[in-house]
mmCIF file of C-alpha atoms in Angstrom:
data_model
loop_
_atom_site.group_PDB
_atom_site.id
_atom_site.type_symbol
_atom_site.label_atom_id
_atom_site.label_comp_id
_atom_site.label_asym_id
_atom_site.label_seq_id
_atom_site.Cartn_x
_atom_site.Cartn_y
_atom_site.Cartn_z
ATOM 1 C CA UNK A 1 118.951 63.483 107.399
ATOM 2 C CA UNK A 2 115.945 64.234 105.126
ATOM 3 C CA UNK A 3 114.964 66.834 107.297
ATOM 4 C CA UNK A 4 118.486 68.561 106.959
ATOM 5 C CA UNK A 5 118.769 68.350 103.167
ATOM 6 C CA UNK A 6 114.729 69.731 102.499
ATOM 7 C CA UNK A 7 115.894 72.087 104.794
ATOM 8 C CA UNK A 8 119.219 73.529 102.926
ATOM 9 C CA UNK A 9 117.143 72.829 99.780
ATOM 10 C CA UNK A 10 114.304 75.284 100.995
ATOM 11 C CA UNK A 11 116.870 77.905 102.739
ATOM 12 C CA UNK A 12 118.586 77.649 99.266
ATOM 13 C CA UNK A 13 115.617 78.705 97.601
ATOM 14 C CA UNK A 14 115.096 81.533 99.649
ATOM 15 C CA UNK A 15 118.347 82.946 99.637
ATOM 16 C CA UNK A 16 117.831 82.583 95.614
ATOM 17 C CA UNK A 17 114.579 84.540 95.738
ATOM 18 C CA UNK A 18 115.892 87.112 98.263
ATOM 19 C CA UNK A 19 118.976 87.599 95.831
ATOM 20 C CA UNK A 20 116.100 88.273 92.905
ATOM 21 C CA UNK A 21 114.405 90.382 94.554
ATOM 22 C CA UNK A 22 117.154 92.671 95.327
ATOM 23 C CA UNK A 23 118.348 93.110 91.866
ATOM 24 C CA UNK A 24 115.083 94.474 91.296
ATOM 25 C CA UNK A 25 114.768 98.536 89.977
ATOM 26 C CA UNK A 26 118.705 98.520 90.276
ATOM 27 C CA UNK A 27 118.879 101.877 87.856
ATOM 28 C CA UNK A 28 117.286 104.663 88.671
ATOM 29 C CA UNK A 29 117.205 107.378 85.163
ATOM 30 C CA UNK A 30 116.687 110.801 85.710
ATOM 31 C CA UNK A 31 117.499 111.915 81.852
ATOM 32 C CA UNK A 32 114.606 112.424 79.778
ATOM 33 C CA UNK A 33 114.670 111.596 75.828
ATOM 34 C CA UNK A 34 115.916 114.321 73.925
ATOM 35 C CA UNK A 35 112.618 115.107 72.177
ATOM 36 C CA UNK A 36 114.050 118.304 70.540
ATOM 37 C CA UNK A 37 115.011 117.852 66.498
ATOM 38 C CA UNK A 38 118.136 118.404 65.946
ATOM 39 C CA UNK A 39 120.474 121.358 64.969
ATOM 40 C CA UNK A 40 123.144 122.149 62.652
ATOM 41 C CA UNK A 41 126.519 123.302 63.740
ATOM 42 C CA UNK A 42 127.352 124.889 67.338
ATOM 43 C CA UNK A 43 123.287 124.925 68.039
ATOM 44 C CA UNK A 44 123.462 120.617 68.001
ATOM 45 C CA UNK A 45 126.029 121.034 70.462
ATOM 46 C CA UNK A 46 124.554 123.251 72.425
ATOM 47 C CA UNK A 47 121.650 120.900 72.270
ATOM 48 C CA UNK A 48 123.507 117.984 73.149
ATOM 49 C CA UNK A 49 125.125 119.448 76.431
ATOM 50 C CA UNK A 50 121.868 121.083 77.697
ATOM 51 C CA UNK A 51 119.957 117.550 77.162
ATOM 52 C CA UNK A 52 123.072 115.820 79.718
ATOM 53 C CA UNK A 53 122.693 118.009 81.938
ATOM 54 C CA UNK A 54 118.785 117.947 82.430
ATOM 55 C CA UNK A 55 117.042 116.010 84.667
ATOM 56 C CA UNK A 56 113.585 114.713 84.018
ATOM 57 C CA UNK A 57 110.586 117.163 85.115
ATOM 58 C CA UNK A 58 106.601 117.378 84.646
ATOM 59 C CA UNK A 59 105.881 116.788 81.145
ATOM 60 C CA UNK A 60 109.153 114.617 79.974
ATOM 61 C CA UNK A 61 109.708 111.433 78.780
ATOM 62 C CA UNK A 62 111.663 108.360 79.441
ATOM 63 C CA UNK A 63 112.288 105.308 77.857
ATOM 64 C CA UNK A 64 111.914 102.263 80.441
ATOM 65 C CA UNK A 65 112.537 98.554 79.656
ATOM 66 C CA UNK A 66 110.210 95.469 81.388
ATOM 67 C CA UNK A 67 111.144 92.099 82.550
ATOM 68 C CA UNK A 68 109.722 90.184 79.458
ATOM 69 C CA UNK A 69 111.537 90.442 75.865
ATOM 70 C CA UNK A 70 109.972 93.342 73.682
ATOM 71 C CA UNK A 71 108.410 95.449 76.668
ATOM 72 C CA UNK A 72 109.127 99.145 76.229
ATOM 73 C CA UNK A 73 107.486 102.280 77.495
ATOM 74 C CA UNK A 74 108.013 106.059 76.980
ATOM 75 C CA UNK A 75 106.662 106.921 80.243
ATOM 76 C CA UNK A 76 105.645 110.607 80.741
ATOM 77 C CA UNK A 77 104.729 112.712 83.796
ATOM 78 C CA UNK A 78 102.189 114.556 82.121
ATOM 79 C CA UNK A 79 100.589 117.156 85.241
ATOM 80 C CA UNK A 80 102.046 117.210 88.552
ATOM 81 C CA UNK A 81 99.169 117.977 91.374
ATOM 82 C CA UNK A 82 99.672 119.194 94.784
ATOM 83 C CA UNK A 83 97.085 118.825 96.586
ATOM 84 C CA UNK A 84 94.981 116.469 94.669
ATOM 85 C CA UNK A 85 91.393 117.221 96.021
ATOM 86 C CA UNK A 86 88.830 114.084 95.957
ATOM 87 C CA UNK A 87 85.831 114.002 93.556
ATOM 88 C CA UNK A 88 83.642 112.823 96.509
ATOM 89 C CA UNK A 89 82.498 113.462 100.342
ATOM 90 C CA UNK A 90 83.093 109.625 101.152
ATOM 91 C CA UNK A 91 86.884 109.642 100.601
ATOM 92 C CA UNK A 92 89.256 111.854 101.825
ATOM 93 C CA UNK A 93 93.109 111.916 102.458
ATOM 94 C CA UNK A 94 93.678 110.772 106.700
ATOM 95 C CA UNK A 95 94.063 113.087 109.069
ATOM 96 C CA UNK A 96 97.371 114.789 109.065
ATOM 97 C CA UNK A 97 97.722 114.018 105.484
ATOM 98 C CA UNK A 98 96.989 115.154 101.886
ATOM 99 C CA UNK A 99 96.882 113.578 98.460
ATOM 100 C CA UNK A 100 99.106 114.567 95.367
ATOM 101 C CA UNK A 101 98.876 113.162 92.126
ATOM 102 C CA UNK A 102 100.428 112.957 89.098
ATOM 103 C CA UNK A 103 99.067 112.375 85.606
ATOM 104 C CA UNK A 104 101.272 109.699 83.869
ATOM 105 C CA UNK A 105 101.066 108.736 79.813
ATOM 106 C CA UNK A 106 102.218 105.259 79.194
ATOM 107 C CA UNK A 107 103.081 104.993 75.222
ATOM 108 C CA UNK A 108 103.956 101.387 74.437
ATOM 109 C CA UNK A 109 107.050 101.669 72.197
ATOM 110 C CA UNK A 110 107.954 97.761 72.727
ATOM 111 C CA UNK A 111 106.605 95.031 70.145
ATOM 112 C CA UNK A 112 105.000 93.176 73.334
ATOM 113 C CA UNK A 113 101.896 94.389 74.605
ATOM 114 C CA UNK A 114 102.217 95.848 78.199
ATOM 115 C CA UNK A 115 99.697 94.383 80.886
ATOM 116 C CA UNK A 116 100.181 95.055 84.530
ATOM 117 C CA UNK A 117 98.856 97.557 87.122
ATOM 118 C CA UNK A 118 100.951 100.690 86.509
ATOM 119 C CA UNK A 119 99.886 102.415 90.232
ATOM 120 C CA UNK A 120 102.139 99.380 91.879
ATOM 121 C CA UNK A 121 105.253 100.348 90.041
ATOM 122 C CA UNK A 122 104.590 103.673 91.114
ATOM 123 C CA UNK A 123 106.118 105.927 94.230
ATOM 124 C CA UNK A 124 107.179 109.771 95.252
ATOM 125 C CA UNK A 125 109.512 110.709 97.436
ATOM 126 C CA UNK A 126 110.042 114.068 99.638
ATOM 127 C CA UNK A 127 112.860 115.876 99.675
ATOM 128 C CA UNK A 128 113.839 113.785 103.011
ATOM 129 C CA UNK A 129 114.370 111.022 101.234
ATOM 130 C CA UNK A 130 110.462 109.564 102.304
ATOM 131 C CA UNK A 131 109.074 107.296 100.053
ATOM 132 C CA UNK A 132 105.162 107.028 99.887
ATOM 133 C CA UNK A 133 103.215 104.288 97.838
ATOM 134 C CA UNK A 134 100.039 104.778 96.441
ATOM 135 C CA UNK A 135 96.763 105.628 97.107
ATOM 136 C CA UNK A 136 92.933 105.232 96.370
ATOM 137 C CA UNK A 137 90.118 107.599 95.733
ATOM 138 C CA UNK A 138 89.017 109.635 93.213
ATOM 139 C CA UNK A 139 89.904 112.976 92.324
ATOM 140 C CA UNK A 140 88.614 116.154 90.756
ATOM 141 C CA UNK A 141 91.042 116.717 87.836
ATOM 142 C CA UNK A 142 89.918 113.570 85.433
ATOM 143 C CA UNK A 143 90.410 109.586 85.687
ATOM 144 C CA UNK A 144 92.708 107.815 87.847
ATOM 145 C CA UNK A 145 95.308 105.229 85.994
ATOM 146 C CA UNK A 146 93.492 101.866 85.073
ATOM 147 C CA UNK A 147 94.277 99.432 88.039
ATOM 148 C CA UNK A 148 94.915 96.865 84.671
ATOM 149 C CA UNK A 149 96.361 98.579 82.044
ATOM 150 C CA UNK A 150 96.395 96.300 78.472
ATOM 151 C CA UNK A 151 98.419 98.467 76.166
ATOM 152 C CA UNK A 152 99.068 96.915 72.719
ATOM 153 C CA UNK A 153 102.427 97.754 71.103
ATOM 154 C CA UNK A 154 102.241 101.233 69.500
ATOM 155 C CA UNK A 155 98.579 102.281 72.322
ATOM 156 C CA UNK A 156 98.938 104.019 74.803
ATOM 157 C CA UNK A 157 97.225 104.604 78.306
ATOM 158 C CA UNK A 158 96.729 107.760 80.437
ATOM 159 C CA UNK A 159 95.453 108.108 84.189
ATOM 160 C CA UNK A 160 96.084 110.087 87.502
ATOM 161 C CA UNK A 161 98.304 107.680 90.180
ATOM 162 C CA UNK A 162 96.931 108.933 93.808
ATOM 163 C CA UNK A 163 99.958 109.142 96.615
ATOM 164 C CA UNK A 164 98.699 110.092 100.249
ATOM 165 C CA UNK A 165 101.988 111.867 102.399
ATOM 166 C CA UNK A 166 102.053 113.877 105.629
ATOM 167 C CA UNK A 167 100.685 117.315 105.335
ATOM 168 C CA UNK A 168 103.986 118.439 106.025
ATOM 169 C CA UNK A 169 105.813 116.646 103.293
ATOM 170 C CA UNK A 170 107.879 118.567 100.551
ATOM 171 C CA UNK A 171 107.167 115.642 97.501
ATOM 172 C CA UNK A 172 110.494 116.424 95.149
ATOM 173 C CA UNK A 173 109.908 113.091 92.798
ATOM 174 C CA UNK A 174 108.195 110.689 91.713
ATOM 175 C CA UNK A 175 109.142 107.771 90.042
ATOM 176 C CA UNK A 176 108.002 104.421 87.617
ATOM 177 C CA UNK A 177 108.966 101.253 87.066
ATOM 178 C CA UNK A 178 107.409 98.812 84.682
ATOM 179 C CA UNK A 179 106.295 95.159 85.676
ATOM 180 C CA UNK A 180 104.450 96.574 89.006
ATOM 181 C CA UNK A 181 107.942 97.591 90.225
ATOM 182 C CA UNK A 182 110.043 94.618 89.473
ATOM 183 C CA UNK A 183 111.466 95.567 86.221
ATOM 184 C CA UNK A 184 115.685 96.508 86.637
ATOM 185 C CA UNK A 185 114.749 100.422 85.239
ATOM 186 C CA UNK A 186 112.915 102.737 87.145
ATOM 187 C CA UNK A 187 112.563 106.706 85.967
ATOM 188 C CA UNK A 188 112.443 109.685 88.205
ATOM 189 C CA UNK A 189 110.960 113.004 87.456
ATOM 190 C CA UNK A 190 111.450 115.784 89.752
ATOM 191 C CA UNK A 191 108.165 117.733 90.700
ATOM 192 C CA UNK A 192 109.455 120.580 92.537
#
């Protein structure tokens, strides 16, 4: 009998923790903030429909929320590379495969300070619908993302996040998501 019930306690659990985890990055935002001033008259509006209409590309921002009260980042693709070439003869993309990168600007808007490995929360996609975690090495075109990034509120951090894909890959986004991929917000910039 105590076997049974630490056994529906434990399978409880699970199912609990399996129901957590799928919640996890449940909205995906494409918009970017509208960093334009605004307009008087027919321009605003103008404004306004063009900015609903966009989706998020290199060098746009959006707002993303954490897990943890006050945790805020404008997150910004900043360069978009493709191919990425290493810094060094000792590492190099496998066979078959290349690296692309992309240069991301963490600006932490919250009032808590941010501390996690941004690379973790961090994926592209091809325009199959293949999605490729990160990679390591070191590349030619500057500093790759700390792999523990302390940003105090109103700091920011800036780094290169590595992806290795198939040669033959078309990479169409990328995409973020704060607390090493477990916060409920993820944004997606388009890098076509």
């Amino acid at each position: 009998m105590r076997h049974t019930i630490a056994h529906a306690i434990s399978s409880g659990v699970l199912l609990l923790l399996a129901g957590t985890a799928c919640t996890a990055g449940n909205t995906v935002t494409t918009k970017p903030n509208d960093s334009k001033a605004s307009a008087t008259g027919s321009s605003r509006a103008a404004q306004s429909t063009a900015s609903r209409a966009k989706t998020a590309a290199v060098g746009d921002t959006i707002t993303l929320k954490g897990t943890g009260k006050g945790e805020q980042l404008d997150v910004s693709v900043k360069q978009w590379l493709d191919p990425a070439v290493s810094a060094n003869e000792f590492s190099a993309p496998q066979d078959g495969k290349r690296w692309v990168a992309a240069q991301f600007q963490l600006v932490n808007t919250g009032s808590a300070p941010y501390s996690d490995s941004p690379s973790n929360g961090a994926q592209a996609a091809d325009a199959n619908g293949q999605r490729f975690p990160t990679a390591f090495g070191d590349i030619t075109a500057g500093p790759l993302m700390p792999a523990a990034a302390k940003v105090a509120p109103g700091d920011k951090a800036l780094g290169w996040i590595l992806f290795e894909v198939p040669k033959t890959s078309k990479i169409a986004t990328v995409q973020f998501t704060m607390d090493s991929g477990f916060a409920d917000q993820t944004g997606q910039w388009s890098v076509k």
